[in-house]
XYZ file of C-alpha atoms in Angstrom:
341
model
C 11.649 -5.359 -22.013
C 12.694 -5.590 -18.382
C 11.605 -8.435 -16.122
C 12.492 -8.935 -12.451
C 13.280 -12.621 -11.976
C 13.496 -14.055 -8.489
C 16.366 -16.420 -9.231
C 16.679 -17.817 -5.713
C 15.122 -16.989 -2.335
C 16.086 -13.441 -1.414
C 17.640 -12.399 -4.736
C 16.136 -10.670 -7.768
C 17.866 -10.369 -11.129
C 16.571 -7.583 -13.391
C 16.901 -8.917 -16.928
C 16.407 -7.634 -20.461
C 14.247 -10.189 -22.251
C 12.108 -10.349 -25.372
C 8.579 -9.009 -25.243
C 6.238 -12.047 -25.129
C 4.652 -13.156 -28.389
C 0.878 -12.817 -28.454
C -1.206 -15.863 -29.295
C -4.384 -15.684 -31.335
C -6.566 -15.636 -28.184
C -4.209 -13.591 -26.007
C -3.670 -9.962 -25.076
C -0.345 -8.228 -24.494
C -0.624 -5.947 -21.477
C 1.820 -3.123 -20.858
C 2.037 -3.165 -17.076
C 1.690 0.122 -15.204
C 1.829 -1.005 -11.572
C 2.117 -4.203 -9.590
C 1.479 -4.482 -5.858
C 3.578 -6.505 -3.433
C 1.482 -8.810 -1.289
C 2.137 -11.202 1.576
C 2.261 -14.149 -0.811
C 5.039 -12.409 -2.747
C 6.991 -12.028 0.491
C 6.582 -15.762 1.185
C 7.873 -16.479 -2.329
C 10.782 -14.062 -1.814
C 11.856 -15.891 1.339
C 11.513 -19.324 -0.268
C 8.569 -20.419 1.879
C 6.168 -20.782 -1.044
C 6.399 -21.696 -4.721
C 10.186 -22.207 -4.543
C 10.002 -25.110 -7.003
C 9.018 -22.648 -9.769
C 12.107 -20.425 -9.456
C 13.471 -18.633 -11.409
C 10.162 -16.786 -11.644
C 8.802 -13.301 -12.311
C 6.463 -12.857 -9.313
C 3.601 -10.374 -9.051
C -0.123 -11.018 -9.323
C -1.630 -7.642 -8.317
C -1.137 -5.751 -11.562
C -2.863 -3.361 -13.902
C -1.893 -1.863 -17.218
C -3.005 -1.071 -20.741
C -3.665 -3.207 -23.801
C -0.555 -3.126 -25.989
C -1.481 -5.729 -28.618
C -4.375 -8.062 -29.364
C -4.418 -11.581 -30.788
C -6.251 -12.033 -34.067
C -9.204 -13.900 -32.518
C -9.760 -11.424 -29.672
C -12.810 -9.192 -29.729
C -14.126 -6.462 -27.445
C -10.769 -4.969 -26.480
C -8.815 -2.045 -27.932
C -5.173 -1.037 -27.816
C -4.493 1.558 -25.128
C -7.459 0.463 -23.023
C -6.824 0.256 -19.247
C -7.366 -3.231 -17.874
C -6.968 -5.478 -14.868
C -6.296 -9.200 -15.134
C -7.718 -12.215 -13.336
C -4.458 -14.055 -12.665
C -6.015 -17.482 -12.009
C -5.721 -19.685 -15.088
C -7.950 -22.741 -15.174
C -8.885 -25.063 -17.999
C -12.270 -23.344 -18.287
C -14.103 -26.641 -18.860
C -13.940 -28.777 -15.719
C -16.440 -29.074 -12.863
C -14.558 -26.563 -10.689
C -14.039 -23.954 -13.413
C -17.763 -24.044 -14.218
C -18.494 -23.279 -10.553
C -15.952 -20.412 -10.349
C -13.743 -22.542 -8.082
C -10.758 -22.207 -10.380
C -8.157 -22.819 -7.673
C -9.430 -26.407 -7.502
C -8.987 -27.000 -11.246
C -6.461 -29.824 -11.790
C -4.706 -27.659 -14.413
C -4.789 -24.414 -12.415
C -1.879 -21.962 -12.596
C -1.580 -18.518 -11.049
C 0.404 -15.767 -12.730
C 3.267 -14.665 -10.525
C 3.101 -17.851 -8.460
C 3.269 -20.812 -10.842
C 4.211 -18.912 -13.994
C 5.655 -15.473 -14.756
C 3.699 -12.509 -13.445
C 3.593 -8.758 -13.218
C 7.022 -7.491 -12.141
C 7.861 -6.795 -15.773
C 7.097 -4.254 -18.482
C 4.791 -6.564 -20.434
C 2.854 -9.783 -19.977
C 0.833 -11.886 -22.422
C -2.394 -13.241 -20.897
C -5.483 -15.137 -22.076
C -8.013 -12.641 -23.374
C -10.825 -14.240 -21.339
C -9.059 -13.090 -18.156
C -8.728 -9.431 -19.190
C -11.246 -7.038 -17.625
C -11.641 -3.526 -19.092
C -11.381 -0.695 -16.569
C -12.440 2.925 -16.553
C -9.769 5.419 -17.695
C -10.998 7.686 -14.886
C -9.696 5.332 -12.166
C -5.994 5.890 -11.315
C -3.647 2.979 -11.932
C -2.619 2.882 -8.266
C -6.256 2.167 -7.433
C -6.750 -0.382 -10.222
C -3.753 -2.337 -8.892
C -5.810 -3.016 -5.760
C -8.448 -4.987 -7.694
C -6.912 -8.417 -7.088
C -6.405 -8.070 -3.301
C -9.897 -6.611 -2.930
C -11.279 -9.518 -4.987
C -9.779 -11.916 -2.428
C -11.684 -10.107 0.312
C -14.887 -10.057 -1.754
C -14.663 -13.828 -2.141
C -14.083 -14.347 1.586
C -17.173 -12.275 2.405
C -19.177 -14.195 -0.187
C -18.054 -17.542 1.237
C -18.887 -16.382 4.785
C -22.302 -15.069 3.623
C -21.790 -11.797 5.459
C -24.893 -9.653 5.769
C -25.982 -6.459 7.536
C -26.139 -6.332 11.313
C -23.677 -9.169 11.870
C -20.879 -8.698 14.369
C -17.436 -9.366 12.924
C -13.888 -9.697 14.207
C -10.892 -9.213 11.917
C -7.710 -10.713 13.323
C -4.800 -8.926 11.668
C -5.056 -5.298 10.493
C -2.491 -5.406 7.705
C -3.400 -4.555 4.101
C -5.849 -7.430 3.626
C -7.238 -7.044 7.150
C -8.015 -3.405 6.513
C -9.739 -4.300 3.253
C -11.813 -6.829 5.208
C -12.796 -4.041 7.621
C -13.837 -1.707 4.819
C -15.832 -4.329 2.928
C -17.577 -5.464 6.114
C -18.615 -1.879 6.761
C -19.816 -1.475 3.171
C -21.948 -4.614 3.513
C -23.375 -3.364 6.808
C -21.793 -5.635 9.396
C -21.835 -4.208 12.927
C -20.013 -3.986 15.174
C -16.654 -4.540 13.490
C -13.707 -5.229 15.795
C -10.132 -5.321 14.473
C -7.031 -6.574 16.225
C -3.314 -6.328 15.523
C -0.065 -6.369 17.482
C 0.982 -3.110 15.791
C -0.550 0.085 17.189
C -0.182 1.969 13.892
C -2.157 -0.665 12.057
C -4.830 -0.696 14.761
C -5.172 3.050 14.257
C -5.464 2.573 10.494
C -8.120 -0.108 10.989
C -10.116 2.326 13.096
C -9.715 4.990 10.412
C -10.807 2.445 7.792
C -14.103 1.829 9.570
C -13.668 -0.522 12.528
C -16.006 0.267 15.412
C -13.326 -0.817 17.892
C -9.720 -1.972 17.802
C -7.835 -4.049 20.324
C -4.414 -5.455 21.023
C -4.482 -9.285 20.895
C -4.340 -9.621 24.684
C -7.453 -7.443 25.057
C -9.457 -8.796 22.144
C -11.560 -11.405 23.982
C -12.771 -8.836 26.532
C -13.651 -6.320 23.816
C -15.568 -8.926 21.821
C -17.565 -10.006 24.888
C -18.375 -6.413 25.781
C -19.530 -5.497 22.286
C -21.616 -8.620 21.609
C -23.480 -8.869 24.931
C -21.287 -11.813 25.853
C -22.335 -13.968 22.874
C -19.187 -13.771 20.794
C -18.945 -12.640 17.183
C -21.128 -13.847 14.325
C -18.062 -13.963 12.052
C -14.354 -14.144 12.867
C -11.862 -13.624 10.047
C -8.319 -14.878 10.659
C -6.175 -12.796 8.318
C -2.671 -13.518 9.662
C -1.991 -17.231 9.271
C -0.954 -18.363 12.757
C -2.295 -21.602 14.302
C -2.620 -19.956 17.728
C -4.832 -17.248 16.238
C -7.032 -19.857 14.585
C -7.445 -21.489 17.994
C -8.353 -18.125 19.515
C -10.773 -17.402 16.660
C -12.863 -20.427 17.638
C -13.183 -19.051 21.161
C -14.214 -15.614 19.895
C -17.179 -16.686 17.760
C -20.658 -17.182 19.133
C -22.629 -20.417 19.200
C -23.644 -20.905 15.590
C -20.874 -18.569 14.473
C -18.597 -18.726 11.446
C -14.818 -18.826 11.170
C -13.473 -17.470 7.880
C -10.082 -19.118 7.378
C -8.120 -16.646 5.266
C -4.574 -16.295 6.653
C -2.160 -18.773 5.058
C -0.142 -20.937 7.447
C 2.826 -23.168 6.812
C 2.154 -26.470 4.991
C 2.651 -28.576 8.127
C 0.580 -26.456 10.513
C -2.822 -27.761 11.537
C -5.995 -26.474 13.142
C -7.203 -28.224 16.269
C -10.980 -28.503 16.051
C -13.260 -29.667 18.851
C -15.589 -31.713 16.674
C -18.311 -32.302 19.260
C -18.482 -28.619 20.210
C -18.531 -27.646 16.532
C -21.454 -29.998 15.919
C -23.478 -29.090 18.996
C -22.926 -25.351 18.534
C -23.541 -25.595 14.771
C -20.379 -23.617 14.071
C -18.837 -23.489 10.617
C -15.396 -23.018 9.085
C -14.887 -21.935 5.495
C -11.571 -21.450 3.719
C -10.961 -18.750 1.120
C -7.749 -17.410 -0.383
C -7.995 -15.805 -3.837
C -10.537 -13.816 -5.797
C -11.458 -14.974 -9.291
C -14.093 -14.566 -11.954
C -17.051 -12.602 -10.607
C -15.016 -11.610 -7.538
C -12.661 -9.593 -9.762
C -15.556 -7.871 -11.524
C -17.236 -7.009 -8.214
C -13.993 -5.688 -6.731
C -13.388 -3.490 -9.764
C -16.928 -2.123 -9.512
C -16.413 -1.217 -5.844
C -13.154 0.575 -6.640
C -14.612 2.349 -9.658
C -17.436 3.784 -7.578
C -15.320 4.769 -4.608
C -16.667 2.312 -2.065
C -13.159 1.666 -0.709
C -10.860 4.281 0.832
C -7.696 3.522 -1.107
C -5.555 6.302 0.378
C -3.859 4.121 3.020
C -2.837 1.620 0.323
C -1.228 3.885 -2.285
C 1.489 5.803 -0.442
C 4.557 3.600 -0.976
C 5.988 2.965 -4.425
C 9.315 1.924 -5.972
C 10.558 1.780 -9.562
C 11.176 -1.665 -10.997
C 14.958 -1.275 -10.802
C 14.662 -0.983 -6.990
C 12.543 -4.086 -6.516
C 15.212 -5.801 -4.405
C 15.141 -2.871 -1.962
C 11.345 -2.811 -1.953
C 11.174 -6.458 -0.883
C 14.002 -6.247 1.638
C 12.451 -3.266 3.445
C 8.803 -4.386 3.197
C 8.632 -5.684 6.777
C 10.167 -2.495 8.150
C 7.267 -0.307 7.005
C 4.159 -1.361 8.959
C 2.750 2.134 8.412
C 2.457 1.353 4.667
C -0.457 -0.954 3.974
C 0.698 -1.629 0.423
C 3.845 -1.162 -1.663
C 3.551 -0.929 -5.433
C 6.212 -1.339 -8.104
C 5.851 1.311 -10.814
C 6.995 0.520 -14.345
C 8.719 3.281 -16.265
C 10.201 1.382 -19.189
C 9.133 1.294 -22.862
C-alpha cells in the first residue's frame, strides 16, 4: 500500500509499505478520504508533534472495513465507517469520563502514531463507528472536525436564545456557526480578517459578520450593550483571547478552542472574573459520544457540507496540497482522496 510519511517539517515521502497486520481486536480500514486540518498544517511546519516524525499524519478520515480481527463482532467487510482517532487505555478515571485526551496513555492517530494519509490503517475495533452507505464519503470525512465542535458546544453548555460570537470563520469556525444555529443560539456573530470567509460564515448561518476592528461595536449593538453570552476563540492568538474576554457579558463564557503556541499565555483578570462570575473552558478534540453525535448530525443533513467538500487532491499530490493550503482561503476544507488498491 501507499503511505505519505512526513519525514521532516515541510517534506512528504510517498512510500510503498506493507498493509498493516490486523490484531484479534482490530479492524483494517481501507481509507477513502482524509481531510487536512489546521493541526496537520502545524505538524507539516514542525510546530507540533515534530518529535514523532517520520509520521503518517491525518486524523479526519473515513473508509470501509477491509478485514476484521477474529474477536471483533458487529462489523462486516465492505461496511462504511468513521474512526474515533483518540486512543486511551479505556480503564482509567479519565477514559471512564470520556476525557480521553487526559489519559496518561493517550495517543492520537495522525499525531502521535500513523494516521490516515495512507491506503489502509489498522485500528482498535472499539473505535470504529459504522456509517450509513447513503452518506457520501466526502461528508463522512467531516465527522471528526464536527465532533470537535460538538464537544466545544457541550463543554460551553450552549442552549437556545444565547448570543454567541465566533472569532475566526475558517473551517472549524464555520462549523461552530452552523452548530450554534442548529442548537438555537441567537444572535450569532462571526468575525474573520478574510472577507471571503466572512461571507461564507454569513451563508452558513451567522446573523452578522464583522471584520476584527468592527467586532466590538457589532457585539454591543446586537446584545443591547451587554456583551455575548458565549465567545468562541477559534484561531489561537493570545490577542484574540484577550479581546474575547472584553466581548463577553458579565456572567459570560469563553470557549477556548484555538490552539496557541506552547509558550503563549492568557492574561486573566482574576478579580473581575470572580466578581462577574465569568468562566473559561478549554476544548480541543471530539471523542466517544461526540463522534457519534457528529455522525448523526451529518447523516440527517443538519450541517451544510457544501462549503467543505470542494477541494480535493489525490494522495500522490499531498505535498502540493499542503504547500498551497494557505493560499486557498475560499476552500474551507481540503481532502486527500485515495485511489490505490
